[in-house]
mmCIF file of C-alpha atoms in Angstrom:
data_model
loop_
_atom_site.group_PDB
_atom_site.id
_atom_site.type_symbol
_atom_site.label_atom_id
_atom_site.label_comp_id
_atom_site.label_asym_id
_atom_site.label_seq_id
_atom_site.Cartn_x
_atom_site.Cartn_y
_atom_site.Cartn_z
ATOM 1 C CA UNK A 1 -19.079 12.478 1.596
ATOM 2 C CA UNK A 2 -20.026 14.616 -1.350
ATOM 3 C CA UNK A 3 -17.098 16.294 -1.273
ATOM 4 C CA UNK A 4 -15.133 13.550 -1.410
ATOM 5 C CA UNK A 5 -16.782 12.171 -4.708
ATOM 6 C CA UNK A 6 -16.215 15.556 -6.694
ATOM 7 C CA UNK A 7 -13.337 14.987 -5.393
ATOM 8 C CA UNK A 8 -12.558 12.295 -6.820
ATOM 9 C CA UNK A 9 -14.407 13.035 -9.978
ATOM 10 C CA UNK A 10 -12.299 16.084 -10.396
ATOM 11 C CA UNK A 11 -9.123 12.607 -10.208
ATOM 12 C CA UNK A 12 -11.472 11.037 -13.122
ATOM 13 C CA UNK A 13 -8.901 12.855 -16.035
ATOM 14 C CA UNK A 14 -5.919 11.819 -13.902
ATOM 15 C CA UNK A 15 -6.158 7.912 -15.167
ATOM 16 C CA UNK A 16 -6.521 8.976 -19.166
ATOM 17 C CA UNK A 17 -7.174 5.847 -22.074
ATOM 18 C CA UNK A 18 -5.190 3.641 -19.377
ATOM 19 C CA UNK A 19 -7.345 2.853 -17.223
ATOM 20 C CA UNK A 20 -5.819 0.229 -14.843
ATOM 21 C CA UNK A 21 -6.774 -0.671 -11.032
ATOM 22 C CA UNK A 22 -3.162 0.479 -10.590
ATOM 23 C CA UNK A 23 -3.552 3.775 -11.086
ATOM 24 C CA UNK A 24 -7.450 3.730 -9.991
ATOM 25 C CA UNK A 25 -5.643 2.854 -6.900
ATOM 26 C CA UNK A 26 -2.935 5.566 -7.030
ATOM 27 C CA UNK A 27 -5.877 7.782 -6.840
ATOM 28 C CA UNK A 28 -7.302 5.908 -3.341
ATOM 29 C CA UNK A 29 -4.281 5.717 -1.669
ATOM 30 C CA UNK A 30 -3.544 9.271 -2.099
ATOM 31 C CA UNK A 31 -7.488 10.719 -0.615
ATOM 32 C CA UNK A 32 -6.894 8.405 2.063
ATOM 33 C CA UNK A 33 -2.916 9.521 2.100
ATOM 34 C CA UNK A 34 -4.667 13.740 2.574
ATOM 35 C CA UNK A 35 -7.617 12.886 5.047
ATOM 36 C CA UNK A 36 -10.737 12.288 2.169
ATOM 37 C CA UNK A 37 -12.237 9.015 3.910
ATOM 38 C CA UNK A 38 -11.442 8.773 7.613
ATOM 39 C CA UNK A 39 -11.148 5.296 9.602
ATOM 40 C CA UNK A 40 -14.267 3.340 9.300
ATOM 41 C CA UNK A 41 -15.814 4.160 6.299
ATOM 42 C CA UNK A 42 -17.341 1.634 3.620
ATOM 43 C CA UNK A 43 -16.171 2.631 0.123
ATOM 44 C CA UNK A 44 -19.810 2.250 -2.671
ATOM 45 C CA UNK A 45 -18.713 0.955 -5.252
ATOM 46 C CA UNK A 46 -21.440 2.466 -7.409
ATOM 47 C CA UNK A 47 -20.341 5.970 -5.919
ATOM 48 C CA UNK A 48 -16.500 5.776 -5.957
ATOM 49 C CA UNK A 49 -16.532 3.586 -9.843
ATOM 50 C CA UNK A 50 -19.296 6.251 -11.323
ATOM 51 C CA UNK A 51 -16.940 9.143 -9.595
ATOM 52 C CA UNK A 52 -13.927 7.713 -11.861
ATOM 53 C CA UNK A 53 -16.135 6.486 -14.470
ATOM 54 C CA UNK A 54 -14.179 2.859 -14.053
ATOM 55 C CA UNK A 55 -15.567 -0.830 -13.991
ATOM 56 C CA UNK A 56 -16.658 -3.089 -10.530
ATOM 57 C CA UNK A 57 -14.474 -4.961 -12.327
ATOM 58 C CA UNK A 58 -10.997 -2.358 -12.575
ATOM 59 C CA UNK A 59 -12.300 -0.677 -9.090
ATOM 60 C CA UNK A 60 -12.675 -4.043 -7.291
ATOM 61 C CA UNK A 61 -9.398 -4.676 -8.090
ATOM 62 C CA UNK A 62 -7.937 -1.673 -6.916
ATOM 63 C CA UNK A 63 -9.678 -2.347 -3.532
ATOM 64 C CA UNK A 64 -8.065 -5.903 -3.614
ATOM 65 C CA UNK A 65 -4.299 -3.866 -3.897
ATOM 66 C CA UNK A 66 -5.202 -1.496 -1.638
ATOM 67 C CA UNK A 67 -6.161 -4.578 0.696
ATOM 68 C CA UNK A 68 -2.904 -5.625 0.989
ATOM 69 C CA UNK A 69 -1.413 -2.695 1.919
ATOM 70 C CA UNK A 70 -3.468 -3.210 5.298
ATOM 71 C CA UNK A 71 -5.527 0.758 3.850
ATOM 72 C CA UNK A 72 -8.102 -0.758 3.344
ATOM 73 C CA UNK A 73 -10.311 -4.089 4.806
ATOM 74 C CA UNK A 74 -13.192 -6.579 2.962
ATOM 75 C CA UNK A 75 -15.618 -7.622 5.659
ATOM 76 C CA UNK A 76 -17.736 -10.651 3.942
ATOM 77 C CA UNK A 77 -21.589 -9.153 3.382
ATOM 78 C CA UNK A 78 -20.225 -6.131 4.231
ATOM 79 C CA UNK A 79 -18.147 -4.326 2.190
ATOM 80 C CA UNK A 80 -15.249 -2.405 2.121
ATOM 81 C CA UNK A 81 -14.094 -0.073 4.119
ATOM 82 C CA UNK A 82 -10.993 1.827 5.235
ATOM 83 C CA UNK A 83 -8.730 0.219 8.114
ATOM 84 C CA UNK A 84 -9.070 0.948 11.782
ATOM 85 C CA UNK A 85 -5.185 0.877 13.325
ATOM 86 C CA UNK A 86 -4.173 -1.064 16.224
ATOM 87 C CA UNK A 87 -2.085 0.721 18.865
ATOM 88 C CA UNK A 88 0.458 -2.035 17.319
ATOM 89 C CA UNK A 89 0.173 -0.341 13.929
ATOM 90 C CA UNK A 90 0.665 2.885 14.957
ATOM 91 C CA UNK A 91 4.383 1.135 17.026
ATOM 92 C CA UNK A 92 4.903 -0.825 13.504
ATOM 93 C CA UNK A 93 4.397 3.292 11.365
ATOM 94 C CA UNK A 94 6.849 4.250 14.064
ATOM 95 C CA UNK A 95 8.906 2.268 14.134
ATOM 96 C CA UNK A 96 8.971 2.369 9.786
ATOM 97 C CA UNK A 97 9.433 5.365 9.776
ATOM 98 C CA UNK A 98 12.255 5.812 11.906
ATOM 99 C CA UNK A 99 13.759 2.938 9.901
ATOM 100 C CA UNK A 100 13.223 4.363 6.773
ATOM 101 C CA UNK A 101 13.832 8.670 6.794
ATOM 102 C CA UNK A 102 16.636 8.863 9.736
ATOM 103 C CA UNK A 103 18.129 5.948 6.388
ATOM 104 C CA UNK A 104 17.595 8.663 3.723
ATOM 105 C CA UNK A 105 19.035 12.174 5.417
ATOM 106 C CA UNK A 106 22.632 9.409 7.587
ATOM 107 C CA UNK A 107 22.606 8.503 3.222
ATOM 108 C CA UNK A 108 22.843 11.744 2.008
ATOM 109 C CA UNK A 109 26.250 12.013 -0.360
ATOM 110 C CA UNK A 110 27.708 15.655 -0.011
ATOM 111 C CA UNK A 111 25.875 19.373 0.012
ATOM 112 C CA UNK A 112 24.190 20.776 -1.719
ATOM 113 C CA UNK A 113 20.912 19.251 -1.472
ATOM 114 C CA UNK A 114 17.573 19.426 -3.436
ATOM 115 C CA UNK A 115 15.148 20.903 -0.407
ATOM 116 C CA UNK A 116 12.857 23.092 -2.342
ATOM 117 C CA UNK A 117 9.990 20.792 -1.553
ATOM 118 C CA UNK A 118 10.473 20.172 1.959
ATOM 119 C CA UNK A 119 10.231 23.903 1.797
ATOM 120 C CA UNK A 120 6.982 24.300 0.171
ATOM 121 C CA UNK A 121 5.885 21.421 1.952
ATOM 122 C CA UNK A 122 6.849 23.916 5.121
ATOM 123 C CA UNK A 123 5.313 26.649 3.270
ATOM 124 C CA UNK A 124 1.589 24.705 3.087
ATOM 125 C CA UNK A 125 2.114 24.346 7.315
ATOM 126 C CA UNK A 126 2.204 28.048 7.028
ATOM 127 C CA UNK A 127 -0.397 28.149 5.487
ATOM 128 C CA UNK A 128 -2.883 25.898 6.556
ATOM 129 C CA UNK A 129 -1.804 27.054 10.052
ATOM 130 C CA UNK A 130 -2.993 30.606 8.791
ATOM 131 C CA UNK A 131 -6.293 29.488 8.592
ATOM 132 C CA UNK A 132 -5.952 27.625 10.921
ATOM 133 C CA UNK A 133 -7.045 24.314 9.317
ATOM 134 C CA UNK A 134 -4.825 22.034 11.867
ATOM 135 C CA UNK A 135 -6.549 18.826 8.830
ATOM 136 C CA UNK A 136 -4.426 20.471 6.449
ATOM 137 C CA UNK A 137 -1.620 20.864 8.511
ATOM 138 C CA UNK A 138 -1.523 17.196 9.210
ATOM 139 C CA UNK A 139 -1.230 17.056 5.916
ATOM 140 C CA UNK A 140 1.897 19.536 4.930
ATOM 141 C CA UNK A 141 3.440 17.684 7.715
ATOM 142 C CA UNK A 142 3.454 14.218 5.428
ATOM 143 C CA UNK A 143 3.799 16.105 2.110
ATOM 144 C CA UNK A 144 6.970 17.414 4.300
ATOM 145 C CA UNK A 145 8.341 13.110 5.487
ATOM 146 C CA UNK A 146 7.330 12.377 2.076
ATOM 147 C CA UNK A 147 9.473 14.774 -0.382
ATOM 148 C CA UNK A 148 12.041 13.680 2.807
ATOM 149 C CA UNK A 149 11.903 10.304 1.476
ATOM 150 C CA UNK A 150 12.633 11.784 -2.249
ATOM 151 C CA UNK A 151 16.042 12.614 -1.486
ATOM 152 C CA UNK A 152 17.318 8.860 -1.586
ATOM 153 C CA UNK A 153 16.629 8.967 -5.253
ATOM 154 C CA UNK A 154 15.190 5.665 -4.966
ATOM 155 C CA UNK A 155 11.172 4.384 -6.806
ATOM 156 C CA UNK A 156 11.611 1.770 -4.246
ATOM 157 C CA UNK A 157 11.613 3.476 -1.039
ATOM 158 C CA UNK A 158 9.355 5.876 -2.250
ATOM 159 C CA UNK A 159 6.189 3.377 -2.934
ATOM 160 C CA UNK A 160 7.244 1.918 0.073
ATOM 161 C CA UNK A 161 6.499 4.975 1.450
ATOM 162 C CA UNK A 162 3.360 6.084 -0.092
ATOM 163 C CA UNK A 163 1.351 3.426 2.013
ATOM 164 C CA UNK A 164 3.050 3.940 4.934
ATOM 165 C CA UNK A 165 2.240 7.335 5.159
ATOM 166 C CA UNK A 166 -1.354 6.315 4.107
ATOM 167 C CA UNK A 167 -1.884 4.896 6.878
ATOM 168 C CA UNK A 168 -0.501 7.136 8.797
ATOM 169 C CA UNK A 169 -2.848 9.353 8.061
ATOM 170 C CA UNK A 170 -5.306 7.047 9.243
ATOM 171 C CA UNK A 171 -3.752 7.378 12.545
ATOM 172 C CA UNK A 172 -4.105 10.919 12.769
ATOM 173 C CA UNK A 173 -7.673 11.084 12.616
ATOM 174 C CA UNK A 174 -7.429 9.056 15.822
ATOM 175 C CA UNK A 175 -5.837 12.460 17.707
ATOM 176 C CA UNK A 176 -8.321 14.259 19.151
ATOM 177 C CA UNK A 177 -6.487 17.545 19.213
ATOM 178 C CA UNK A 178 -4.824 17.923 15.672
ATOM 179 C CA UNK A 179 -3.441 21.172 16.374
ATOM 180 C CA UNK A 180 -1.424 20.115 19.678
ATOM 181 C CA UNK A 181 -0.414 17.156 17.415
ATOM 182 C CA UNK A 182 1.135 18.961 14.532
ATOM 183 C CA UNK A 183 1.564 22.255 15.682
ATOM 184 C CA UNK A 184 5.338 21.668 16.969
ATOM 185 C CA UNK A 185 6.647 19.625 14.347
ATOM 186 C CA UNK A 186 6.494 22.647 12.075
ATOM 187 C CA UNK A 187 9.151 24.510 14.522
ATOM 188 C CA UNK A 188 10.800 20.895 14.468
ATOM 189 C CA UNK A 189 10.108 20.979 10.279
ATOM 190 C CA UNK A 190 12.072 24.359 10.052
ATOM 191 C CA UNK A 191 14.750 23.287 11.624
ATOM 192 C CA UNK A 192 15.343 20.140 9.572
ATOM 193 C CA UNK A 193 14.725 21.872 6.158
ATOM 194 C CA UNK A 194 16.969 25.004 7.863
ATOM 195 C CA UNK A 195 20.458 21.720 9.096
ATOM 196 C CA UNK A 196 20.080 19.916 5.209
ATOM 197 C CA UNK A 197 20.017 23.929 3.371
ATOM 198 C CA UNK A 198 23.566 24.380 5.653
ATOM 199 C CA UNK A 199 24.520 20.730 4.514
ATOM 200 C CA UNK A 200 24.275 19.677 7.880
ATOM 201 C CA UNK A 201 22.677 16.258 7.412
ATOM 202 C CA UNK A 202 23.894 14.597 11.244
ATOM 203 C CA UNK A 203 21.902 17.592 12.045
ATOM 204 C CA UNK A 204 19.504 17.007 10.443
ATOM 205 C CA UNK A 205 19.711 12.990 11.460
ATOM 206 C CA UNK A 206 20.094 13.986 15.049
ATOM 207 C CA UNK A 207 16.399 16.360 14.608
ATOM 208 C CA UNK A 208 14.482 14.048 12.594
ATOM 209 C CA UNK A 209 15.333 10.850 15.379
ATOM 210 C CA UNK A 210 14.266 12.402 18.302
ATOM 211 C CA UNK A 211 10.975 14.123 16.035
ATOM 212 C CA UNK A 212 9.794 10.858 15.130
ATOM 213 C CA UNK A 213 9.960 9.591 18.320
ATOM 214 C CA UNK A 214 8.427 11.867 20.110
ATOM 215 C CA UNK A 215 5.631 11.836 17.993
ATOM 216 C CA UNK A 216 5.198 8.462 18.586
ATOM 217 C CA UNK A 217 5.262 8.719 21.189
ATOM 218 C CA UNK A 218 2.366 11.289 21.622
ATOM 219 C CA UNK A 219 0.098 9.540 18.392
ATOM 220 C CA UNK A 220 0.709 5.766 21.251
ATOM 221 C CA UNK A 221 -1.147 8.154 24.157
ATOM 222 C CA UNK A 222 -3.787 8.402 22.333
ATOM 223 C CA UNK A 223 -3.824 5.870 20.876
ATOM 224 C CA UNK A 224 -3.910 4.320 24.197
ATOM 225 C CA UNK A 225 -6.569 5.804 25.799
ATOM 226 C CA UNK A 226 -9.659 6.018 23.008
ATOM 227 C CA UNK A 227 -9.310 1.635 22.980
ATOM 228 C CA UNK A 228 -9.318 2.390 26.652
ATOM 229 C CA UNK A 229 -12.518 3.939 26.137
ATOM 230 C CA UNK A 230 -13.776 1.624 24.065
ATOM 231 C CA UNK A 231 -13.350 3.557 20.407
ATOM 232 C CA UNK A 232 -10.544 4.143 17.806
ATOM 233 C CA UNK A 233 -11.543 6.345 16.166
ATOM 234 C CA UNK A 234 -13.860 4.712 13.614
ATOM 235 C CA UNK A 235 -17.318 5.940 13.873
ATOM 236 C CA UNK A 236 -19.403 4.132 11.756
ATOM 237 C CA UNK A 237 -18.584 6.512 8.357
ATOM 238 C CA UNK A 238 -21.469 6.398 5.822
ATOM 239 C CA UNK A 239 -20.613 5.206 2.473
ATOM 240 C CA UNK A 240 -18.906 6.955 0.134
#
């Protein structure tokens, strides 16, 4: 887990002089969303606190916040772990995504729309494909949908969906063939982007609704199979 700790040390500068549990939780949430900490990983207070240069009390409060967001779980006498999702969790995540993301697109005003962030995420996905890095493709996909949500111009919606997208990353870890999951959605992201570039939010919403329904079916299919095998994707990872 040296790579993860090195990344956290790089994030230390984000804390500045006003280190707070909220900022630490922001960093850890982002790291979870980007796939650095797989489900089942035990988070070591000493290692992470040392990497970020924060006190044990500050880190514990950050852990508490992320536990409240359902990203971490505290197990008595064992420590804090990145949460392993259930099938029901995955279904609920997608219900939330469908409600929020489709509503964001439906509620857009008159074009043109500010789609630069969406275009950057599409380009990020293409670059990841060129490097055959399917984990990075999944990250680019999450970035695309995060940028889509920002079109609402609502800090509250952004905050809500940051946690949802971090949970979504935990679901992606269970997928046994990430290329099969993510590759079809590269083209779909481009289609949604093109519709919004053309000012057609109705078409974009239709594309998005089908997209999310198909993605839910695929991820739940994998989850049910893995749960049936007695494996929810959380091999006991070492502490970080």
